[in-house]
Coordinates of C-alpha atoms and ligand atoms in Angstrom, one line a residue:
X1 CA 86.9 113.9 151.9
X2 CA 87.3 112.2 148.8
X3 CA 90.4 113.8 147.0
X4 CA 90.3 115.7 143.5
X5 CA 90.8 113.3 141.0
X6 CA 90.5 115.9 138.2
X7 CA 93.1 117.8 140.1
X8 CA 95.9 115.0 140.6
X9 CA 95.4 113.9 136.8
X10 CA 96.6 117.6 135.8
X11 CA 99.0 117.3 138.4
X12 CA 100.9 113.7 137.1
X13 CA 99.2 112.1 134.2
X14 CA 100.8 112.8 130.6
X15 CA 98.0 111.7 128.2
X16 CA 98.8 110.2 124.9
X17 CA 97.8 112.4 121.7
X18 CA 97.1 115.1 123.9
X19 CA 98.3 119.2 124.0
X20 CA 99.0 118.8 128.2
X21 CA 99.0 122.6 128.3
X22 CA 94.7 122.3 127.3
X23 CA 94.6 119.4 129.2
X24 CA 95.9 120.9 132.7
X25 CA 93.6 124.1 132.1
X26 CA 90.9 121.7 131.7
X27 CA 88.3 119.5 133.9
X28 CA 87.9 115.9 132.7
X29 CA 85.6 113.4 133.2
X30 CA 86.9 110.8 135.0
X31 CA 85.9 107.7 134.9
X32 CA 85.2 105.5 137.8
X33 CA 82.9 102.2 136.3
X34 CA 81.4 100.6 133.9
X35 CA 78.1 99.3 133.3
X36 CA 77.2 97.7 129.7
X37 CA 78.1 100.5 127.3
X38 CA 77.9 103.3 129.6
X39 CA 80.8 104.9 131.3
X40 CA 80.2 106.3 134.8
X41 CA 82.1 109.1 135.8
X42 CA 83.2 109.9 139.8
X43 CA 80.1 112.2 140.2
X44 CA 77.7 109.2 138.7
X45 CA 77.3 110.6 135.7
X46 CA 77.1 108.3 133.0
X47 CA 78.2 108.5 129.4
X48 CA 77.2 106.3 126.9
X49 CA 80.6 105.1 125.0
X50 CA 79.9 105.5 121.5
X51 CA 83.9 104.8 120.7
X52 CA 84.0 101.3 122.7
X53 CA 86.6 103.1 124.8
X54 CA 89.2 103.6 121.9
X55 CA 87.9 100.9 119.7
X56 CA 88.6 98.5 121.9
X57 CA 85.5 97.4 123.6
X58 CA 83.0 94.6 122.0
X59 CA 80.6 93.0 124.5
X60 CA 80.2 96.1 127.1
X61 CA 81.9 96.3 130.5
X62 CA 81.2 94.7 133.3
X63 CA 80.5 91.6 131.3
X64 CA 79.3 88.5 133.5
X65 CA 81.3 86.0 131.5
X66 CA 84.4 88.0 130.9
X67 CA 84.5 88.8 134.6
X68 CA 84.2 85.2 135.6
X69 CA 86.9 84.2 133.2
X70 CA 89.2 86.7 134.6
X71 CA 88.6 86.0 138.2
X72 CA 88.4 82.6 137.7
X73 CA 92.1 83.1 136.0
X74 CA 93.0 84.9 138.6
X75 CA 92.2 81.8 141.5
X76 CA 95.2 80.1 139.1
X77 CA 97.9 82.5 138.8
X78 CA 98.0 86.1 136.5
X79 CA 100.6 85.6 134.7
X80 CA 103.7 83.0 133.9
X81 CA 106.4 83.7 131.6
X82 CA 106.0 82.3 127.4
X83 CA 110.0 82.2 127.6
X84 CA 110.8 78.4 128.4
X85 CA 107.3 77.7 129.3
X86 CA 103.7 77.1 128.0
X87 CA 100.7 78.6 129.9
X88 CA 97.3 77.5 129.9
X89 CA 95.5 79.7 128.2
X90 CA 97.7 81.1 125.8
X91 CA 97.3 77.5 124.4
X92 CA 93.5 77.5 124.3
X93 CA 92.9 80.7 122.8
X94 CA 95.6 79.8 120.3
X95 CA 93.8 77.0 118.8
X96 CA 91.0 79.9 119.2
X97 CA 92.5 82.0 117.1
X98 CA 93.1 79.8 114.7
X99 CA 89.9 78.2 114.0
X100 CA 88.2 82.0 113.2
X101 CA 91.2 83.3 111.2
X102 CA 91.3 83.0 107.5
X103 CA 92.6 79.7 106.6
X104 CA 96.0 79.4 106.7
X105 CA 97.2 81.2 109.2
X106 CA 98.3 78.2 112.3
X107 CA 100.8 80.0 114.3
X108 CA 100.5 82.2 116.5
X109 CA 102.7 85.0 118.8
X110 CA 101.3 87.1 121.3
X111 CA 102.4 90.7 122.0
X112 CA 100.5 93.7 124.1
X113 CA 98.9 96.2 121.8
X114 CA 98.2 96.9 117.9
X115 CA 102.1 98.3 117.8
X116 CA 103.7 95.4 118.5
X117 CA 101.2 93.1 116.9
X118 CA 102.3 95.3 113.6
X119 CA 106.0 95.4 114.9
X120 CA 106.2 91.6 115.0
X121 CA 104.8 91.1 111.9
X122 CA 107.2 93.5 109.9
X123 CA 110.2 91.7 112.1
X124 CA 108.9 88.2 111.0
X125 CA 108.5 89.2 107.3
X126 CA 111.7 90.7 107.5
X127 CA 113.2 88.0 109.2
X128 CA 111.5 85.4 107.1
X129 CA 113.5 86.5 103.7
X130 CA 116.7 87.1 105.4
X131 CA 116.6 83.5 107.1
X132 CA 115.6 82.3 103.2
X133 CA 119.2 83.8 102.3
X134 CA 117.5 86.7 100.3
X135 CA 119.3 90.2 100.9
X136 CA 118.1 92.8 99.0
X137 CA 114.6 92.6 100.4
X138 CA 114.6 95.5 102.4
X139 CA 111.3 97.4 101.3
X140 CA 107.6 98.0 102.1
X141 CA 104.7 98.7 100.5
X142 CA 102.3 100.5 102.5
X143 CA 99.4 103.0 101.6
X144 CA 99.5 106.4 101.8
X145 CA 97.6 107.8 105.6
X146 CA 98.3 104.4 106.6
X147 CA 98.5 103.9 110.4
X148 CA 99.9 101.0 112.3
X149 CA 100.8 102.2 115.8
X150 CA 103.4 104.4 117.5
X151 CA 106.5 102.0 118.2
X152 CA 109.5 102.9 115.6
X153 CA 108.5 100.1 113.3
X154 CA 104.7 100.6 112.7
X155 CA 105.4 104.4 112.7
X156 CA 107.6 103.7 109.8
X157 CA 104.8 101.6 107.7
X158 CA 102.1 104.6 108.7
X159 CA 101.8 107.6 106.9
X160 CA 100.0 109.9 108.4
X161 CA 102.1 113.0 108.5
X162 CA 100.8 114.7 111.7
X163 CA 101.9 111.9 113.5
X164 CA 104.8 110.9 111.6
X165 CA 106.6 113.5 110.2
X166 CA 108.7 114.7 113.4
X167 CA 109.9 111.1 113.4
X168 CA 110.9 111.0 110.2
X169 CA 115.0 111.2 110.8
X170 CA 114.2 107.5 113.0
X171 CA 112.1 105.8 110.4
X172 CA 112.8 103.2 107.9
X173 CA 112.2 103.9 104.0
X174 CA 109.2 102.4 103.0
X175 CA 107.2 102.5 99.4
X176 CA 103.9 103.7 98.9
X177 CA 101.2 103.7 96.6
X178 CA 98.0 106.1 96.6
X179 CA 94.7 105.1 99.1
X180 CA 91.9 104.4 97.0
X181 CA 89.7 107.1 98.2
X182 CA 87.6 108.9 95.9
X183 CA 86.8 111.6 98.1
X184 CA 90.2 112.9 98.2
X185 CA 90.1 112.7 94.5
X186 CA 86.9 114.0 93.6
X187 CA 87.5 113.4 89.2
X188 CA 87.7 109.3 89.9
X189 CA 85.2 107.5 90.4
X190 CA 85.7 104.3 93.2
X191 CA 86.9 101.9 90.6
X192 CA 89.4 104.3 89.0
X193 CA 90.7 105.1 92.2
X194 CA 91.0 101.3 93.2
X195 CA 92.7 100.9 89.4
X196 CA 95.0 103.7 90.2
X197 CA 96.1 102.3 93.2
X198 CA 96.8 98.3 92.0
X199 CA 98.4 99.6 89.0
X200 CA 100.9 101.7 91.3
X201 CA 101.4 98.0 92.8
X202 CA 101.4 96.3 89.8
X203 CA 104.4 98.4 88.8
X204 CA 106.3 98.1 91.6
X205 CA 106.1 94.6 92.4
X206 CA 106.9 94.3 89.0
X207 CA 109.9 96.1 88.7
X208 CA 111.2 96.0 92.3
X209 CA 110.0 92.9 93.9
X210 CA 113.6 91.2 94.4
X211 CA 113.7 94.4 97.4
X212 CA 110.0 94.3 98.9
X213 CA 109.8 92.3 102.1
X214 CA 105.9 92.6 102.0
X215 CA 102.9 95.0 101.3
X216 CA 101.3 95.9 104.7
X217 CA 97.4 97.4 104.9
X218 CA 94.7 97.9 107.0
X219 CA 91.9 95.5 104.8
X220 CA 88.6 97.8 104.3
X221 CA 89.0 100.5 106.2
X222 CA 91.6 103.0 107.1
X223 CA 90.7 103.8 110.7
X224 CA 92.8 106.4 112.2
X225 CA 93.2 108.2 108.8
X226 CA 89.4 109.1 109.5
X227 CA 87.6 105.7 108.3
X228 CA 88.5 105.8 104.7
X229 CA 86.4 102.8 103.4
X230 CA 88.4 101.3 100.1
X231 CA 85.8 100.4 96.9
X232 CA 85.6 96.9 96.4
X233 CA 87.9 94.7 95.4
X234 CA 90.8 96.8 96.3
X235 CA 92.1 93.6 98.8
X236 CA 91.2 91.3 96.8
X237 CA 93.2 93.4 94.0
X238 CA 96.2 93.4 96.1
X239 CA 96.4 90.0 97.1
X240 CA 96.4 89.0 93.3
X241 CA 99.2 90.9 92.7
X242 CA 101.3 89.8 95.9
X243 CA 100.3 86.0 94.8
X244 CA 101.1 87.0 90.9
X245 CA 104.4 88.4 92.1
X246 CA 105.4 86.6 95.6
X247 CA 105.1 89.2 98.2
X248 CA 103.5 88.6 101.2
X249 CA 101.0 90.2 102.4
X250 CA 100.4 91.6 105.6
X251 CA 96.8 92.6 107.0
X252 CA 96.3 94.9 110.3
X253 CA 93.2 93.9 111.3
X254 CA 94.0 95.5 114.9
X255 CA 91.1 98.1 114.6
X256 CA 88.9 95.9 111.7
X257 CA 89.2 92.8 113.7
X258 CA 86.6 91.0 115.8
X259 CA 82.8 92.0 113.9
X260 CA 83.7 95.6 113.4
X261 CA 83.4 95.4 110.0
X262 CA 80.1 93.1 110.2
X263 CA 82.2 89.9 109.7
X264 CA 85.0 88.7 111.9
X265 CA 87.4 89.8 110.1
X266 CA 87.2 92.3 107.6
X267 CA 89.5 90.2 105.2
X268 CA 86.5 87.8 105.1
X269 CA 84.8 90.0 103.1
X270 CA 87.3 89.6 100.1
X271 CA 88.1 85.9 100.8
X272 CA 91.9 87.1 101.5
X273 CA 94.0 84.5 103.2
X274 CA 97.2 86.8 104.0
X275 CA 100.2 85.3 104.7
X276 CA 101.0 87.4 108.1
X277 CA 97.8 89.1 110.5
X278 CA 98.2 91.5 113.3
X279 CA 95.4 91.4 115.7
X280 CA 94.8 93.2 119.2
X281 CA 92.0 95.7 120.5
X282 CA 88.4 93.5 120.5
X283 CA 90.6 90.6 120.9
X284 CA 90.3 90.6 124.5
X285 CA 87.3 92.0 124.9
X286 CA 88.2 95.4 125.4
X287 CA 89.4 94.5 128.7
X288 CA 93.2 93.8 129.0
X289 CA 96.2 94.8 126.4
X290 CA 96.6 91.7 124.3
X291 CA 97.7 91.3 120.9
X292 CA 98.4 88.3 118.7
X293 CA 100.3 88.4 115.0
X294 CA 99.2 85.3 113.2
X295 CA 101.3 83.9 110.6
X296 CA 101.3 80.4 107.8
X297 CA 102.7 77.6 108.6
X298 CA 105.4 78.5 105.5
X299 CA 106.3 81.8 107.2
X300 CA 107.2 79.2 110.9
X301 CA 108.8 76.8 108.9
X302 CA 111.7 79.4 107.4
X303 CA 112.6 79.8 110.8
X304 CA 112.9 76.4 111.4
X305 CA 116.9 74.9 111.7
X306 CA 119.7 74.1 114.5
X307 CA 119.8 76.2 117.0
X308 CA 123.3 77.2 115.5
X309 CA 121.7 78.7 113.1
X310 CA 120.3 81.2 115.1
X311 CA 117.2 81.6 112.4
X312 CA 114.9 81.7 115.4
X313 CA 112.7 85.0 115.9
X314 CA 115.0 87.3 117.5
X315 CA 111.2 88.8 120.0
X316 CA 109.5 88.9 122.9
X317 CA 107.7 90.9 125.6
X318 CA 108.0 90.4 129.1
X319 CA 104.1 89.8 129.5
X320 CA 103.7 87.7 126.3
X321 CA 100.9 85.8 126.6
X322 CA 99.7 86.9 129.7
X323 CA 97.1 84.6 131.2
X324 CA 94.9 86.7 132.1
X325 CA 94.4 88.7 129.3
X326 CA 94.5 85.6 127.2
X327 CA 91.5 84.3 129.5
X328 CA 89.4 87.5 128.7
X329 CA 89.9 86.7 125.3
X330 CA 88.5 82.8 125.6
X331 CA 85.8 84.2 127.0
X332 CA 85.3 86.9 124.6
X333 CA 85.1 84.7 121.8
X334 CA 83.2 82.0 123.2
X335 CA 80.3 85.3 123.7
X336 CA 80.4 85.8 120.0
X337 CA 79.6 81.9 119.4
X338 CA 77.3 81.5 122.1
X339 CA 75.4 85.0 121.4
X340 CA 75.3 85.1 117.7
X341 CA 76.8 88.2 118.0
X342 CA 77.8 88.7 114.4
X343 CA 74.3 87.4 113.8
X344 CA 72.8 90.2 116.1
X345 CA 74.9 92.9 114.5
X346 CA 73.6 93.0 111.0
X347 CA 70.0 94.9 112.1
X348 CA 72.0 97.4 114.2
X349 CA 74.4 98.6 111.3
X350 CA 71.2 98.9 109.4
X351 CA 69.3 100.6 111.6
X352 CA 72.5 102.4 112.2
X353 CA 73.3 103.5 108.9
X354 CA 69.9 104.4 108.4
X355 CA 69.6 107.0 111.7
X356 CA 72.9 108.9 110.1
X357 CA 71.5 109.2 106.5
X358 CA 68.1 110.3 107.4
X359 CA 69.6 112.8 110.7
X360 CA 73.6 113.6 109.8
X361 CA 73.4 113.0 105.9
X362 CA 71.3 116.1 105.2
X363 CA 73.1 118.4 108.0
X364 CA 75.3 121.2 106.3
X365 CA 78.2 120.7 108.4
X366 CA 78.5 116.9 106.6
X367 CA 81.2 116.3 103.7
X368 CA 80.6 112.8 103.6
X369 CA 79.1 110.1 105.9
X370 CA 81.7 106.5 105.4
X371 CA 80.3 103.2 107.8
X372 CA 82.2 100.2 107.3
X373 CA 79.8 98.4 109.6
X374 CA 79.8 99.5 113.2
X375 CA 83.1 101.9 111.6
X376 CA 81.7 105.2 111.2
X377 CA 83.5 108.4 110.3
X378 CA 81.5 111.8 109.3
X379 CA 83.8 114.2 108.0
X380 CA 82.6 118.0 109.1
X381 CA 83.3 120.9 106.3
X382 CA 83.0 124.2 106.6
X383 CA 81.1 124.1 102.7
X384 CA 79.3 120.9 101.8
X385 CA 79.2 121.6 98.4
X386 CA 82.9 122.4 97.6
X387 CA 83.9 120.3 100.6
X388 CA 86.1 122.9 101.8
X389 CA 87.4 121.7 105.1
X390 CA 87.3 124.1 108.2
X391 CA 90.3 125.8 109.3
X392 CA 92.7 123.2 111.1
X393 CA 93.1 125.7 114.1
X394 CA 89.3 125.9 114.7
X395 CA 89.7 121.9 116.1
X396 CA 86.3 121.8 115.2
X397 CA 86.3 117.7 115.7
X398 CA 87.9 118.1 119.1
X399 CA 84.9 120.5 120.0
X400 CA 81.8 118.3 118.9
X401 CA 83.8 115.9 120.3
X402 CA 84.0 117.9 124.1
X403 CA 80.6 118.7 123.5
X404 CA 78.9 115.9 123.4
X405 CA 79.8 115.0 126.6
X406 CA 76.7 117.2 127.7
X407 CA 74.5 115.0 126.0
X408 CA 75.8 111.7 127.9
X409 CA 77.8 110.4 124.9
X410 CA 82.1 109.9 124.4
X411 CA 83.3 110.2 121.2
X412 CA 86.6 110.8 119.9
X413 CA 87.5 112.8 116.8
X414 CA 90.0 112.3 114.2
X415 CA 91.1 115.8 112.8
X416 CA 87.6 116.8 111.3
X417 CA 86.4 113.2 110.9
X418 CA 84.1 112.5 114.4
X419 CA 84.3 108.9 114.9
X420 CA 81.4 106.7 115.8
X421 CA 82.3 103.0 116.7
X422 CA 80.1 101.9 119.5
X423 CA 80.6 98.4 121.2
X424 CA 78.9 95.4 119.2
X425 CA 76.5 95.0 122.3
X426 CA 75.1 98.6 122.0
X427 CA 70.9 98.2 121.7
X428 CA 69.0 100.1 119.4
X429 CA 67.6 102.6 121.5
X430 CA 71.0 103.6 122.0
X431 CA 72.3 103.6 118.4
X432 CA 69.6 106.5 118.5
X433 CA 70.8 108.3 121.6
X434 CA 74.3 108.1 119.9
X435 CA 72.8 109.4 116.6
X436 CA 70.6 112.2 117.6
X437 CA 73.4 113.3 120.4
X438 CA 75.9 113.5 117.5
X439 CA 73.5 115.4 115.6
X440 CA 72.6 117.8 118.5
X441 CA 76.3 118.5 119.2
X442 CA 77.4 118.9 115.6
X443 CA 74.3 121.5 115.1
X444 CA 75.6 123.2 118.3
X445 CA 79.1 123.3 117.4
X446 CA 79.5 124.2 113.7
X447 CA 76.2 126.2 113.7
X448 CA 77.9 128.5 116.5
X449 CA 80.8 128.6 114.4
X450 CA 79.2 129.1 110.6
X451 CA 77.1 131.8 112.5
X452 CA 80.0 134.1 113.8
X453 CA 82.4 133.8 110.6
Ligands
LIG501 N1 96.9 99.3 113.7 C1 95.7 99.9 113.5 C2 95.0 99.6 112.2 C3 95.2 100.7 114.5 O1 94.0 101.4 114.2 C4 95.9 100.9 115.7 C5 95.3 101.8 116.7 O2 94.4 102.6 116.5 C6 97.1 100.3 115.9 C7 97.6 99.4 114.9 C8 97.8 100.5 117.1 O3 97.2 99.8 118.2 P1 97.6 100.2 119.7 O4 97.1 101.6 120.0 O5 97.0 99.1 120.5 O6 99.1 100.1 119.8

């Protein structure tokens, strides 16, 4: 008899983000295969994965080439140590990396996730000012509901206070300025929030820029804050002022990276060259933790010298630059080229955009619909009108969210915001199961709810 998965999961696994005491009284789907961008649970069920299995995801699973790659890697050897050695495809993918990044940015250090991609760039920027002999720069700049990963350092640059607030006695001091986001400030209007925002900068850099190390953002979009899309020339905005006032800048594109945003990068969109870039999630495909933090070659050279010095980076991870993972990623990109992915994209967004104004835009339950290309966040109220948000207890994200599972759809919530971000293969026909199943469990959900209250 095949044993109860469900069963040993409540009995040993502690999942992240997760109330355990729901969890264990609960019976999850779990997940067996993968098949394009469907999910297939141990009962065969399948599930269409309309959050590219936590954002991570591009081409689908199961994909021919990055299965090759891997196995093919894995006829050579899995993994040899970055410490003392090179390794083959750390170097390829490398020169990868560097060719598709905003100019500028020619070195590169690999990590595992979008937390140490962030964590290595705040240590290099750090390290960078001290090696230059400079202090007093001690300080960042990061936006308020910012969110850069769970290790100590990237917890300290977020600001989401659910998250961070219990940590708060660990953290480093950081400053902030306001998130351009008009919906949180219903009197502005986009560019008075942008305006707001860069003068807040402006001011700072101003008077305080012999302390700040660097100013540290997610370009475009705020994902986990519940995809707050920034107006226009907000990036651009800030990089004037870091050039104006010489702080670097630093750009997370862990979640915005690799077409999510409808370009490669979502900095592209500005013409932002920052000076230090964290990258991880799509950059292997969705398929093995990998990150990479990108940096100039003026950044590398300050920690150039004798080894007497000691200005070398002071980091490193056991797996760095694993090759499998690094393999995945070659073959990853060398999709995108060979597909015209990004190419491919721009009729899906449109067609996907399209399905949630016409279906979710006129539901009652919807504040406000916010797509950054295939970033999609629909933020459920209990009153559309005066946007008054539901009752934090209800969880009424987290239950859509459950929901929808009956339809044959995974999606994961943020509070109230229910997150679509579907892998960059996903075909048509699917953008409108993934729509109208949204739809379906939304109407289900708050309906119930607005009906008994
Ligand atoms: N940075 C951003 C912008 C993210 O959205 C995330 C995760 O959602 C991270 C960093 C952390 O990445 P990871 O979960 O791989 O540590």
């Amino acid at each position: 008899m095949a044993p109860n998965w469900s069963e040993l999961d409540r009995k040993h696994i502690w999942h992240p983000f997760t109330q355990m005491e729901q969890w264990t009284s609960s019976d999850p789907v779990v997940i067996e295969r993968g098949e394009g961008n469907w999910l297939i649970d141990t009962e065969g069920r399948r599930y269409l994965d309309g959050v590219s299995s936590l954002w991570v995801n591009v081409h689908g699973h199961r994909r021919t080439e990055i299965d090759n790659a891997v196995s093919e890697q894995m006829g050579k050897i899995a993994h040899s140590t970055l410490l003392g050695l090179a390794g083959l495809p750390s170097i390829e993918l490398a020169e990868k990396l560097v060719r598709i990044t905003p100019k500028g940015l020619n070195r590169v250090f690999y990590s595992d996730s979008g937390s140490t991609a962030v964590e290595v760039a705040l240590k290099i920027a750090f390290q960078y000012w001290r090696n230059l002999g400079y202090e007093r720069k001690n300080l960042f700049v990061t936006l308020e509901e910012a969110y850069h990963g769970d290790t100590i350092g990237s917890v300290s640059a977020g600001n989401i206070d659910l998250f961070h607030s219990v940590f708060h006695p660990l953290l480093f001091r950081t400053l902030t300025i306001p998130t351009p986001f008009p919906y949180r400030n219903p009197g502005l209007t986009p560019q008075e929030s942008c305006d707001k925002s860069l003068d807040r900068l402006r001011a700072l850099a101003e008077n305080r820029s012999d302390e700040i190390v660097a100013v540290v953002l997610e370009p475009l979009v705020q994902g986990a804050a519940g995809m707050i899309v920034h107006p226009k020339g907000f990036l651009r905005g800030v990089e004037k002022i870091c050039r104006d006032h010489g702080l670097l800048l630093i750009c997370d594109e862990v979640a915005t990276g690799f077409g999510r945003t409808g370009k490669m990068f979502a900095c592209e969109h500005e013409g932002v060259r920052p000076d230090i870039m964290a990258l991880a999630k799509g950059l292997s495909g969705g398929y093995l933790p990998l990150a990479a933090t990108l940096a100039t070659d003026r950044i590398y050279e300050g920690f150039l010298g004798e080894y007497t010095e000691y200005r070398q980076f002071f980091h490193g991870h056991s797996y760095t630059g694993n090759a499998l993972a690094c393999a995945a990623a070659c073959a990853s990109l060398d999709i995108f080229e060979n597909d015209a992915v990004l190419q491919a994209l721009e009729p899906k967004i449109a067609l996907l955009a399209d399905r949630l104004e016409q279906k979710v835009g006129s539901l009652p339950y919807v504040g406000e619909i916010r797509q950054c290309g295939f970033m999609v966040g629909i933020e459920l109220v209990e009153d559309r009108t005066s946007r008054k948000p539901y009752s934090p207890e209800l969880t009424i994200g987290a239950r859509v969210c459950q929901n929808v599972q009956k339809y044959g759809v995974i999606l994961r919530p943020l509070g109230d915001v229910v997150v679509l971000m579907p892998p960059l293969s996903i075909l048509p026909q699917e953008i409108e199961k993934l729509v109208s199943a949204t739809v379906q469990s939304i109407q289900d959900v708050c309906g119930k709810y607005s009906a008994t209250h």
